[in-house]
Amino acid sequence: MFLFGVGCILFNFNIQTKKLNLSLEELELLQKTIKDVNVRLLIMYNQLPAIIYNIEFLPEPRTSYISPKMEDITGYGINFFYENPDFFKDIVIPEDQHKIPELYAGHSPIILRMIHANGSLIWTEHYVNVSFDILGIEKRIDVVALDITKSKKTEISLLQEKNLNTTVFDNAANLILLTDANGLIESINSAAQTILGMRKTEVIGKYIQDVILLPEDREYLKDVLDDVNEIQNIAESLILRCVTNSNQILFLEWRLGIIRDNRNEPLKIIWIGIDQTSKRAAEIELKELNKSLEEKVKARTKELQSSNFELNSALYALREAQQKLIQNEKMVSLGQLVSGLAHEINNPIGMIKSSVETLVSEWEEERIHDASIRINELIQSILDTDSGGLRILTGLSNRQARKSLRESFQQHSVPFEEELAELFVDSGIRNLSHPMITKIKSVIRNKEDFQTLRRLLLVKQSSEHILYSVRRLSKITYTLKNFAGLQSNLELTDYLLTDTIHTAISLYKEYFLRDINLVLNLEYSGNVRCIQGDLVQLWSQIIWNSIQAVASKGTIQIRSFKRSDTVFVEIEDSGVGIPQDNHAKIFMPFFSTKTTGDGLGLGLYLVKEIANRHNANVDFESTPGRTIFKVGFPLTT
């Protein structure tokens, strides 16, 4: 029995030994598996773009693992982090140091700004997992950190751009509104609030057509919004009449820009408004002035027809002036004077004679036609819409204008389209609106109507030729009178300097209303001792030279100012300049660089003589593209 018991014990012992050996083998296999997993995890950690690190707190803080990505992102070697468990205090900027305890406590995500080894700033975002021991004491943190520097810089850049756009939007001088594709107002800038007299709260959430537009313009804007897809860019514009809070009507030119979504569908509309009220008022005033132009031309024509006696008297006065000019040193120049004078006077007189004969002939013939009144009204309507009046075009501009008008007439089936295009362009009329073309079609219905139109246009052109020629005669007469010294017996009196300048400018008003830009800066507004007429002649001679120098296209600046006891007037132009070889000759009598018949060469001589008579000094500077005449008057108490 005893042996049986011992045998059982040995048998059980062998069984337990075999089980123990099996458990040891399983344990070794499990340990090998865990080791393989750890190796694979380590390899994976090292390949991740993020930083993986572990910090052990027990028994003492130490870095137990940190991935190589930390070195790539921060520029510090791995040993720096292993040897310095409290490395955050060395590389995190002072402003973010207070976040380190939060990181250790397991708060996440935590954004820390660090200083790279090269001194640059980097942004990192840390996600933390905390492990505790069986007593609940924090023993380790496992952290995944991402480099978010690029996204942060992009975020900052976008914020700055947003602030810039907001600043530009709020401080722009023009009105700016932002609406959805249907015109619902979403934002409005300060300029719009000021000009319209409305606050943001009064307009946001309302449709633009309901808030500021006249009822007559609302349907037009509705059509624009219905076809918003056709608006291509911000350069396209439309004129709308708007009403302010004070019931003032403004003419605003709106330029529209479309913001589209990723399907190219309209999402937002940017409205940029430019106040054109003053410009529109000036255009209306100009149209009213043009309406009276025909009557003025007719009245002036009658004056010219009855002025033969006055012209003969003027010619006699000119001959008397010539006799006074014949002095010892001027005898040689007399031939030039007579030749130039004859050409200057004969040409305008010939033009007047021819134009008057044409006017009389065409007018007498035209009066018998019943259609003349409606055709004359048609001409006036065309001129009312073209502030430039009748002009002459040549060369390429002429051909292009004819082609454009001919095509417009063809589109509207206007008869005599070729002849009408040639007639209008030769008369200087290039721009005709669709309603005007329709009106032409209704008025010019046969060859007789066309001939009537041609004759009436010829009458108007001839009238303008008469006016131009008379002006030339007046200037020549006035120049010769001054050269003869007809006002030399007058005494100097106190007179407002600016009045003499404005009087001279008014003589050439037609040039400044077209292509010449006149800039006035008259600082001195007091009197000077002068002979008023002489001073007007002095300014007009210099201004006329400047007009000729810029060839009717450029800038003329007139300035007045006081320095010490002298008043200066400067007249500057952007013309071709005076050649250096002529600088010493320009004040000599009868010296002129113009062709025969285009000047006597007395203008600047008179300027010098008038300046001497006023104890004034006249000088000039000239280079290509810039000429300045400077006149200085002494002030007397």
PDB file of N, CA and C in Angstrom, residues 93-171:
ATOM      1  N   ILE A  93       9.303  78.426 -25.669  1.00  0.00           N
ATOM      2  CA  ILE A  93       9.428  79.871 -25.463  1.00  0.00           C
ATOM      3  C   ILE A  93       8.808  80.249 -24.126  1.00  0.00           C
ATOM      4  N   PRO A  94       9.263  81.349 -23.505  1.00  0.00           N
ATOM      5  CA  PRO A  94       8.763  81.733 -22.174  1.00  0.00           C
ATOM      6  C   PRO A  94       7.241  81.881 -22.120  1.00  0.00           C
ATOM      7  N   GLU A  95       6.644  82.393 -23.195  1.00  0.00           N
ATOM      8  CA  GLU A  95       5.196  82.623 -23.169  1.00  0.00           C
ATOM      9  C   GLU A  95       4.392  81.331 -23.042  1.00  0.00           C
ATOM     10  N   ASP A  96       4.988  80.175 -23.409  1.00  0.00           N
ATOM     11  CA  ASP A  96       4.268  78.899 -23.344  1.00  0.00           C
ATOM     12  C   ASP A  96       4.744  78.003 -22.197  1.00  0.00           C
ATOM     13  N   GLN A  97       5.660  78.497 -21.347  1.00  0.00           N
ATOM     14  CA  GLN A  97       6.185  77.659 -20.258  1.00  0.00           C
ATOM     15  C   GLN A  97       5.079  77.214 -19.302  1.00  0.00           C
ATOM     16  N   HIS A  98       4.046  78.044 -19.149  1.00  0.00           N
ATOM     17  CA  HIS A  98       2.978  77.689 -18.201  1.00  0.00           C
ATOM     18  C   HIS A  98       2.167  76.478 -18.664  1.00  0.00           C
ATOM     19  N   LYS A  99       2.320  76.084 -19.936  1.00  0.00           N
ATOM     20  CA  LYS A  99       1.564  74.938 -20.450  1.00  0.00           C
ATOM     21  C   LYS A  99       2.237  73.603 -20.136  1.00  0.00           C
ATOM     22  N   ILE A 100       3.526  73.623 -19.739  1.00  0.00           N
ATOM     23  CA  ILE A 100       4.259  72.366 -19.513  1.00  0.00           C
ATOM     24  C   ILE A 100       3.612  71.541 -18.401  1.00  0.00           C
ATOM     25  N   PRO A 101       3.265  72.137 -17.229  1.00  0.00           N
ATOM     26  CA  PRO A 101       2.577  71.337 -16.198  1.00  0.00           C
ATOM     27  C   PRO A 101       1.264  70.733 -16.709  1.00  0.00           C
ATOM     28  N   GLU A 102       0.559  71.466 -17.578  1.00  0.00           N
ATOM     29  CA  GLU A 102      -0.682  70.928 -18.128  1.00  0.00           C
ATOM     30  C   GLU A 102      -0.393  69.703 -18.991  1.00  0.00           C
ATOM     31  N   LEU A 103       0.725  69.761 -19.739  1.00  0.00           N
ATOM     32  CA  LEU A 103       1.122  68.608 -20.551  1.00  0.00           C
ATOM     33  C   LEU A 103       1.404  67.400 -19.662  1.00  0.00           C
ATOM     34  N   TYR A 104       2.186  67.616 -18.585  1.00  0.00           N
ATOM     35  CA  TYR A 104       2.521  66.518 -17.673  1.00  0.00           C
ATOM     36  C   TYR A 104       1.271  65.968 -16.984  1.00  0.00           C
ATOM     37  N   ALA A 105       0.259  66.825 -16.821  1.00  0.00           N
ATOM     38  CA  ALA A 105      -0.966  66.384 -16.147  1.00  0.00           C
ATOM     39  C   ALA A 105      -1.896  65.627 -17.087  1.00  0.00           C
ATOM     40  N   GLY A 106      -1.539  65.564 -18.363  1.00  0.00           N
ATOM     41  CA  GLY A 106      -2.332  64.777 -19.299  1.00  0.00           C
ATOM     42  C   GLY A 106      -3.335  65.562 -20.109  1.00  0.00           C
ATOM     43  N   HIS A 107      -3.312  66.918 -20.015  1.00  0.00           N
ATOM     44  CA  HIS A 107      -4.233  67.708 -20.823  1.00  0.00           C
ATOM     45  C   HIS A 107      -3.805  67.638 -22.297  1.00  0.00           C
ATOM     46  N   SER A 108      -4.758  67.492 -23.168  1.00  0.00           N
ATOM     47  CA  SER A 108      -4.397  67.479 -24.592  1.00  0.00           C
ATOM     48  C   SER A 108      -5.618  67.876 -25.424  1.00  0.00           C
ATOM     49  N   PRO A 109      -5.410  68.421 -26.626  1.00  0.00           N
ATOM     50  CA  PRO A 109      -4.059  68.691 -27.146  1.00  0.00           C
ATOM     51  C   PRO A 109      -3.464  69.953 -26.526  1.00  0.00           C
ATOM     52  N   ILE A 110      -2.164  70.006 -26.459  1.00  0.00           N
ATOM     53  CA  ILE A 110      -1.422  71.161 -25.965  1.00  0.00           C
ATOM     54  C   ILE A 110      -0.545  71.675 -27.115  1.00  0.00           C
ATOM     55  N   ILE A 111      -0.646  72.973 -27.428  1.00  0.00           N
ATOM     56  CA  ILE A 111       0.191  73.576 -28.481  1.00  0.00           C
ATOM     57  C   ILE A 111       1.347  74.311 -27.814  1.00  0.00           C
ATOM     58  N   LEU A 112       2.558  73.912 -28.173  1.00  0.00           N
ATOM     59  CA  LEU A 112       3.767  74.532 -27.626  1.00  0.00           C
ATOM     60  C   LEU A 112       4.589  75.131 -28.755  1.00  0.00           C
ATOM     61  N   ARG A 113       5.059  76.376 -28.528  1.00  0.00           N
ATOM     62  CA  ARG A 113       5.985  76.999 -29.473  1.00  0.00           C
ATOM     63  C   ARG A 113       7.408  76.791 -28.972  1.00  0.00           C
ATOM     64  N   MET A 114       8.256  76.246 -29.849  1.00  0.00           N
ATOM     65  CA  MET A 114       9.631  75.921 -29.470  1.00  0.00           C
ATOM     66  C   MET A 114      10.618  76.695 -30.333  1.00  0.00           C
ATOM     67  N   ILE A 115      11.823  76.833 -29.780  1.00  0.00           N
ATOM     68  CA  ILE A 115      12.912  77.477 -30.513  1.00  0.00           C
ATOM     69  C   ILE A 115      13.754  76.395 -31.168  1.00  0.00           C
ATOM     70  N   HIS A 116      13.818  76.393 -32.481  1.00  0.00           N
ATOM     71  CA  HIS A 116      14.652  75.452 -33.224  1.00  0.00           C
ATOM     72  C   HIS A 116      16.117  75.722 -32.915  1.00  0.00           C
ATOM     73  N   ALA A 117      16.946  74.714 -33.132  1.00  0.00           N
ATOM     74  CA  ALA A 117      18.381  74.875 -32.865  1.00  0.00           C
ATOM     75  C   ALA A 117      18.986  76.011 -33.680  1.00  0.00           C
ATOM     76  N   ASN A 118      18.372  76.332 -34.854  1.00  0.00           N
ATOM     77  CA  ASN A 118      18.894  77.433 -35.676  1.00  0.00           C
ATOM     78  C   ASN A 118      18.279  78.777 -35.300  1.00  0.00           C
ATOM     79  N   GLY A 119      17.439  78.813 -34.244  1.00  0.00           N
ATOM     80  CA  GLY A 119      16.865  80.059 -33.769  1.00  0.00           C
ATOM     81  C   GLY A 119      15.477  80.368 -34.299  1.00  0.00           C
ATOM     82  N   SER A 120      14.979  79.593 -35.244  1.00  0.00           N
ATOM     83  CA  SER A 120      13.652  79.850 -35.800  1.00  0.00           C
ATOM     84  C   SER A 120      12.568  79.308 -34.871  1.00  0.00           C
ATOM     85  N   LEU A 121      11.336  79.785 -35.084  1.00  0.00           N
ATOM     86  CA  LEU A 121      10.206  79.394 -34.247  1.00  0.00           C
ATOM     87  C   LEU A 121       9.457  78.240 -34.912  1.00  0.00           C
ATOM     88  N   ILE A 122       9.146  77.188 -34.113  1.00  0.00           N
ATOM     89  CA  ILE A 122       8.358  76.064 -34.621  1.00  0.00           C
ATOM     90  C   ILE A 122       7.161  75.854 -33.703  1.00  0.00           C
ATOM     91  N   TRP A 123       6.061  75.377 -34.297  1.00  0.00           N
ATOM     92  CA  TRP A 123       4.822  75.113 -33.567  1.00  0.00           C
ATOM     93  C   TRP A 123       4.620  73.600 -33.501  1.00  0.00           C
ATOM     94  N   THR A 124       4.304  73.084 -32.303  1.00  0.00           N
ATOM     95  CA  THR A 124       4.050  71.652 -32.142  1.00  0.00           C
ATOM     96  C   THR A 124       2.754  71.453 -31.366  1.00  0.00           C
ATOM     97  N   GLU A 125       2.029  70.368 -31.716  1.00  0.00           N
ATOM     98  CA  GLU A 125       0.763  70.043 -31.055  1.00  0.00           C
ATOM     99  C   GLU A 125       0.907  68.651 -30.419  1.00  0.00           C
ATOM    100  N   HIS A 126       0.690  68.552 -29.073  1.00  0.00           N
ATOM    101  CA  HIS A 126       0.993  67.342 -28.303  1.00  0.00           C
ATOM    102  C   HIS A 126      -0.301  66.686 -27.808  1.00  0.00           C
ATOM    103  N   TYR A 127      -0.401  65.362 -28.064  1.00  0.00           N
ATOM    104  CA  TYR A 127      -1.518  64.551 -27.575  1.00  0.00           C
ATOM    105  C   TYR A 127      -0.955  63.577 -26.524  1.00  0.00           C
ATOM    106  N   VAL A 128      -1.522  63.605 -25.302  1.00  0.00           N
ATOM    107  CA  VAL A 128      -0.906  62.952 -24.136  1.00  0.00           C
ATOM    108  C   VAL A 128      -1.796  61.822 -23.612  1.00  0.00           C
ATOM    109  N   ASN A 129      -1.143  60.710 -23.221  1.00  0.00           N
ATOM    110  CA  ASN A 129      -1.817  59.623 -22.497  1.00  0.00           C
ATOM    111  C   ASN A 129      -1.036  59.377 -21.202  1.00  0.00           C
ATOM    112  N   VAL A 130      -1.729  59.392 -20.054  1.00  0.00           N
ATOM    113  CA  VAL A 130      -1.079  59.258 -18.741  1.00  0.00           C
ATOM    114  C   VAL A 130      -1.299  57.838 -18.208  1.00  0.00           C
ATOM    115  N   SER A 131      -0.240  57.234 -17.645  1.00  0.00           N
ATOM    116  CA  SER A 131      -0.330  55.907 -17.000  1.00  0.00           C
ATOM    117  C   SER A 131      -0.092  56.070 -15.497  1.00  0.00           C
ATOM    118  N   PHE A 132      -0.858  55.316 -14.696  1.00  0.00           N
ATOM    119  CA  PHE A 132      -0.754  55.404 -13.241  1.00  0.00           C
ATOM    120  C   PHE A 132      -0.360  54.029 -12.683  1.00  0.00           C
ATOM    121  N   ASP A 133       0.284  54.038 -11.488  1.00  0.00           N
ATOM    122  CA  ASP A 133       0.603  52.761 -10.841  1.00  0.00           C
ATOM    123  C   ASP A 133      -0.610  52.292 -10.040  1.00  0.00           C
ATOM    124  N   ILE A 134      -0.463  51.186  -9.332  1.00  0.00           N
ATOM    125  CA  ILE A 134      -1.614  50.604  -8.617  1.00  0.00           C
ATOM    126  C   ILE A 134      -2.101  51.497  -7.492  1.00  0.00           C
ATOM    127  N   LEU A 135      -1.240  52.458  -7.085  1.00  0.00           N
ATOM    128  CA  LEU A 135      -1.646  53.384  -6.021  1.00  0.00           C
ATOM    129  C   LEU A 135      -2.277  54.654  -6.583  1.00  0.00           C
ATOM    130  N   GLY A 136      -2.382  54.738  -7.917  1.00  0.00           N
ATOM    131  CA  GLY A 136      -2.989  55.919  -8.529  1.00  0.00           C
ATOM    132  C   GLY A 136      -2.026  57.063  -8.719  1.00  0.00           C
ATOM    133  N   ILE A 137      -0.736  56.763  -8.593  1.00  0.00           N
ATOM    134  CA  ILE A 137       0.271  57.819  -8.775  1.00  0.00           C
ATOM    135  C   ILE A 137       0.716  57.814 -10.238  1.00  0.00           C
ATOM    136  N   GLU A 138       0.822  59.022 -10.826  1.00  0.00           N
ATOM    137  CA  GLU A 138       1.240  59.133 -12.231  1.00  0.00           C
ATOM    138  C   GLU A 138       2.656  58.616 -12.372  1.00  0.00           C
ATOM    139  N   LYS A 139       2.839  57.638 -13.253  1.00  0.00           N
ATOM    140  CA  LYS A 139       4.179  57.072 -13.416  1.00  0.00           C
ATOM    141  C   LYS A 139       4.781  57.331 -14.797  1.00  0.00           C
ATOM    142  N   ARG A 140       3.913  57.598 -15.812  1.00  0.00           N
ATOM    143  CA  ARG A 140       4.485  57.787 -17.149  1.00  0.00           C
ATOM    144  C   ARG A 140       3.476  58.525 -18.030  1.00  0.00           C
ATOM    145  N   ILE A 141       4.041  59.298 -19.001  1.00  0.00           N
ATOM    146  CA  ILE A 141       3.197  59.871 -20.060  1.00  0.00           C
ATOM    147  C   ILE A 141       3.731  59.397 -21.403  1.00  0.00           C
ATOM    148  N   ASP A 142       2.780  59.028 -22.273  1.00  0.00           N
ATOM    149  CA  ASP A 142       3.110  58.667 -23.652  1.00  0.00           C
ATOM    150  C   ASP A 142       2.532  59.765 -24.549  1.00  0.00           C
ATOM    151  N   VAL A 143       3.397  60.350 -25.380  1.00  0.00           N
ATOM    152  CA  VAL A 143       2.995  61.554 -26.121  1.00  0.00           C
ATOM    153  C   VAL A 143       3.248  61.367 -27.619  1.00  0.00           C
ATOM    154  N   VAL A 144       2.267  61.812 -28.403  1.00  0.00           N
ATOM    155  CA  VAL A 144       2.435  61.948 -29.859  1.00  0.00           C
ATOM    156  C   VAL A 144       2.376  63.442 -30.177  1.00  0.00           C
ATOM    157  N   ALA A 145       3.439  63.976 -30.814  1.00  0.00           N
ATOM    158  CA  ALA A 145       3.513  65.412 -31.130  1.00  0.00           C
ATOM    159  C   ALA A 145       3.609  65.602 -32.643  1.00  0.00           C
ATOM    160  N   LEU A 146       2.865  66.598 -33.141  1.00  0.00           N
ATOM    161  CA  LEU A 146       2.850  66.901 -34.577  1.00  0.00           C
ATOM    162  C   LEU A 146       3.478  68.263 -34.829  1.00  0.00           C
ATOM    163  N   ASP A 147       4.205  68.373 -35.940  1.00  0.00           N
ATOM    164  CA  ASP A 147       4.771  69.659 -36.362  1.00  0.00           C
ATOM    165  C   ASP A 147       3.695  70.410 -37.152  1.00  0.00           C
ATOM    166  N   ILE A 148       3.159  71.479 -36.568  1.00  0.00           N
ATOM    167  CA  ILE A 148       2.085  72.244 -37.224  1.00  0.00           C
ATOM    168  C   ILE A 148       2.573  73.628 -37.629  1.00  0.00           C
ATOM    169  N   THR A 149       3.882  73.786 -37.811  1.00  0.00           N
ATOM    170  CA  THR A 149       4.449  75.103 -38.127  1.00  0.00           C
ATOM    171  C   THR A 149       3.871  75.661 -39.424  1.00  0.00           C
ATOM    172  N   LYS A 150       3.844  74.833 -40.467  1.00  0.00           N
ATOM    173  CA  LYS A 150       3.360  75.321 -41.762  1.00  0.00           C
ATOM    174  C   LYS A 150       1.900  75.744 -41.687  1.00  0.00           C
ATOM    175  N   SER A 151       1.075  74.921 -41.040  1.00  0.00           N
ATOM    176  CA  SER A 151      -0.345  75.265 -40.958  1.00  0.00           C
ATOM    177  C   SER A 151      -0.561  76.519 -40.124  1.00  0.00           C
ATOM    178  N   LYS A 152       0.256  76.690 -39.051  1.00  0.00           N
ATOM    179  CA  LYS A 152       0.127  77.885 -38.220  1.00  0.00           C
ATOM    180  C   LYS A 152       0.531  79.134 -38.989  1.00  0.00           C
ATOM    181  N   LYS A 153       1.638  79.029 -39.745  1.00  0.00           N
ATOM    182  CA  LYS A 153       2.069  80.180 -40.547  1.00  0.00           C
ATOM    183  C   LYS A 153       1.008  80.530 -41.586  1.00  0.00           C
ATOM    184  N   THR A 154       0.419  79.489 -42.175  1.00  0.00           N
ATOM    185  CA  THR A 154      -0.651  79.731 -43.144  1.00  0.00           C
ATOM    186  C   THR A 154      -1.843  80.395 -42.472  1.00  0.00           C
ATOM    187  N   GLU A 155      -2.167  79.922 -41.270  1.00  0.00           N
ATOM    188  CA  GLU A 155      -3.285  80.504 -40.520  1.00  0.00           C
ATOM    189  C   GLU A 155      -3.022  81.970 -40.202  1.00  0.00           C
ATOM    190  N   ILE A 156      -1.784  82.275 -39.763  1.00  0.00           N
ATOM    191  CA  ILE A 156      -1.423  83.665 -39.442  1.00  0.00           C
ATOM    192  C   ILE A 156      -1.480  84.525 -40.696  1.00  0.00           C
ATOM    193  N   SER A 157      -0.955  83.979 -41.814  1.00  0.00           N
ATOM    194  CA  SER A 157      -0.972  84.720 -43.076  1.00  0.00           C
ATOM    195  C   SER A 157      -2.393  85.007 -43.529  1.00  0.00           C
ATOM    196  N   LEU A 158      -3.264  84.000 -43.385  1.00  0.00           N
ATOM    197  CA  LEU A 158      -4.661  84.200 -43.769  1.00  0.00           C
ATOM    198  C   LEU A 158      -5.333  85.237 -42.884  1.00  0.00           C
ATOM    199  N   LEU A 159      -5.005  85.227 -41.595  1.00  0.00           N
ATOM    200  CA  LEU A 159      -5.574  86.207 -40.679  1.00  0.00           C
ATOM    201  C   LEU A 159      -5.109  87.613 -41.035  1.00  0.00           C
ATOM    202  N   GLN A 160      -3.801  87.748 -41.350  1.00  0.00           N
ATOM    203  CA  GLN A 160      -3.280  89.058 -41.746  1.00  0.00           C
ATOM    204  C   GLN A 160      -3.939  89.542 -43.031  1.00  0.00           C
ATOM    205  N   GLU A 161      -4.110  88.607 -43.973  1.00  0.00           N
ATOM    206  CA  GLU A 161      -4.748  88.975 -45.239  1.00  0.00           C
ATOM    207  C   GLU A 161      -6.199  89.393 -45.006  1.00  0.00           C
ATOM    208  N   LYS A 162      -6.861  88.670 -44.096  1.00  0.00           N
ATOM    209  CA  LYS A 162      -8.239  89.034 -43.779  1.00  0.00           C
ATOM    210  C   LYS A 162      -8.295  90.425 -43.156  1.00  0.00           C
ATOM    211  N   ASN A 163      -7.359  90.708 -42.220  1.00  0.00           N
ATOM    212  CA  ASN A 163      -7.321  92.033 -41.594  1.00  0.00           C
ATOM    213  C   ASN A 163      -7.034  93.120 -42.621  1.00  0.00           C
ATOM    214  N   LEU A 164      -6.108  92.810 -43.574  1.00  0.00           N
ATOM    215  CA  LEU A 164      -5.789  93.775 -44.626  1.00  0.00           C
ATOM    216  C   LEU A 164      -7.012  94.045 -45.491  1.00  0.00           C
ATOM    217  N   ASN A 165      -7.696  92.982 -45.888  1.00  0.00           N
ATOM    218  CA  ASN A 165      -8.888  93.154 -46.723  1.00  0.00           C
ATOM    219  C   ASN A 165      -9.959  93.952 -45.990  1.00  0.00           C
ATOM    220  N   THR A 166     -10.100  93.675 -44.697  1.00  0.00           N
ATOM    221  CA  THR A 166     -11.085  94.413 -43.907  1.00  0.00           C
ATOM    222  C   THR A 166     -10.726  95.887 -43.826  1.00  0.00           C
ATOM    223  N   THR A 167      -9.419  96.175 -43.636  1.00  0.00           N
ATOM    224  CA  THR A 167      -8.961  97.564 -43.565  1.00  0.00           C
ATOM    225  C   THR A 167      -9.199  98.287 -44.882  1.00  0.00           C
ATOM    226  N   VAL A 168      -8.833  97.631 -45.988  1.00  0.00           N
ATOM    227  CA  VAL A 168      -9.056  98.233 -47.307  1.00  0.00           C
ATOM    228  C   VAL A 168     -10.546  98.454 -47.544  1.00  0.00           C
ATOM    229  N   PHE A 169     -11.343  97.479 -47.190  1.00  0.00           N
ATOM    230  CA  PHE A 169     -12.793  97.568 -47.381  1.00  0.00           C
ATOM    231  C   PHE A 169     -13.369  98.750 -46.611  1.00  0.00           C
ATOM    232  N   ASP A 170     -12.978  98.887 -45.327  1.00  0.00           N
ATOM    233  CA  ASP A 170     -13.563  99.924 -44.479  1.00  0.00           C
ATOM    234  C   ASP A 170     -13.042 101.316 -44.801  1.00  0.00           C
ATOM    235  N   ASN A 171     -11.810 101.419 -45.339  1.00  0.00           N
ATOM    236  CA  ASN A 171     -11.189 102.731 -45.546  1.00  0.00           C
ATOM    237  C   ASN A 171     -11.160 103.168 -47.005  1.00  0.00           C
TER     238      ASN A 171
END
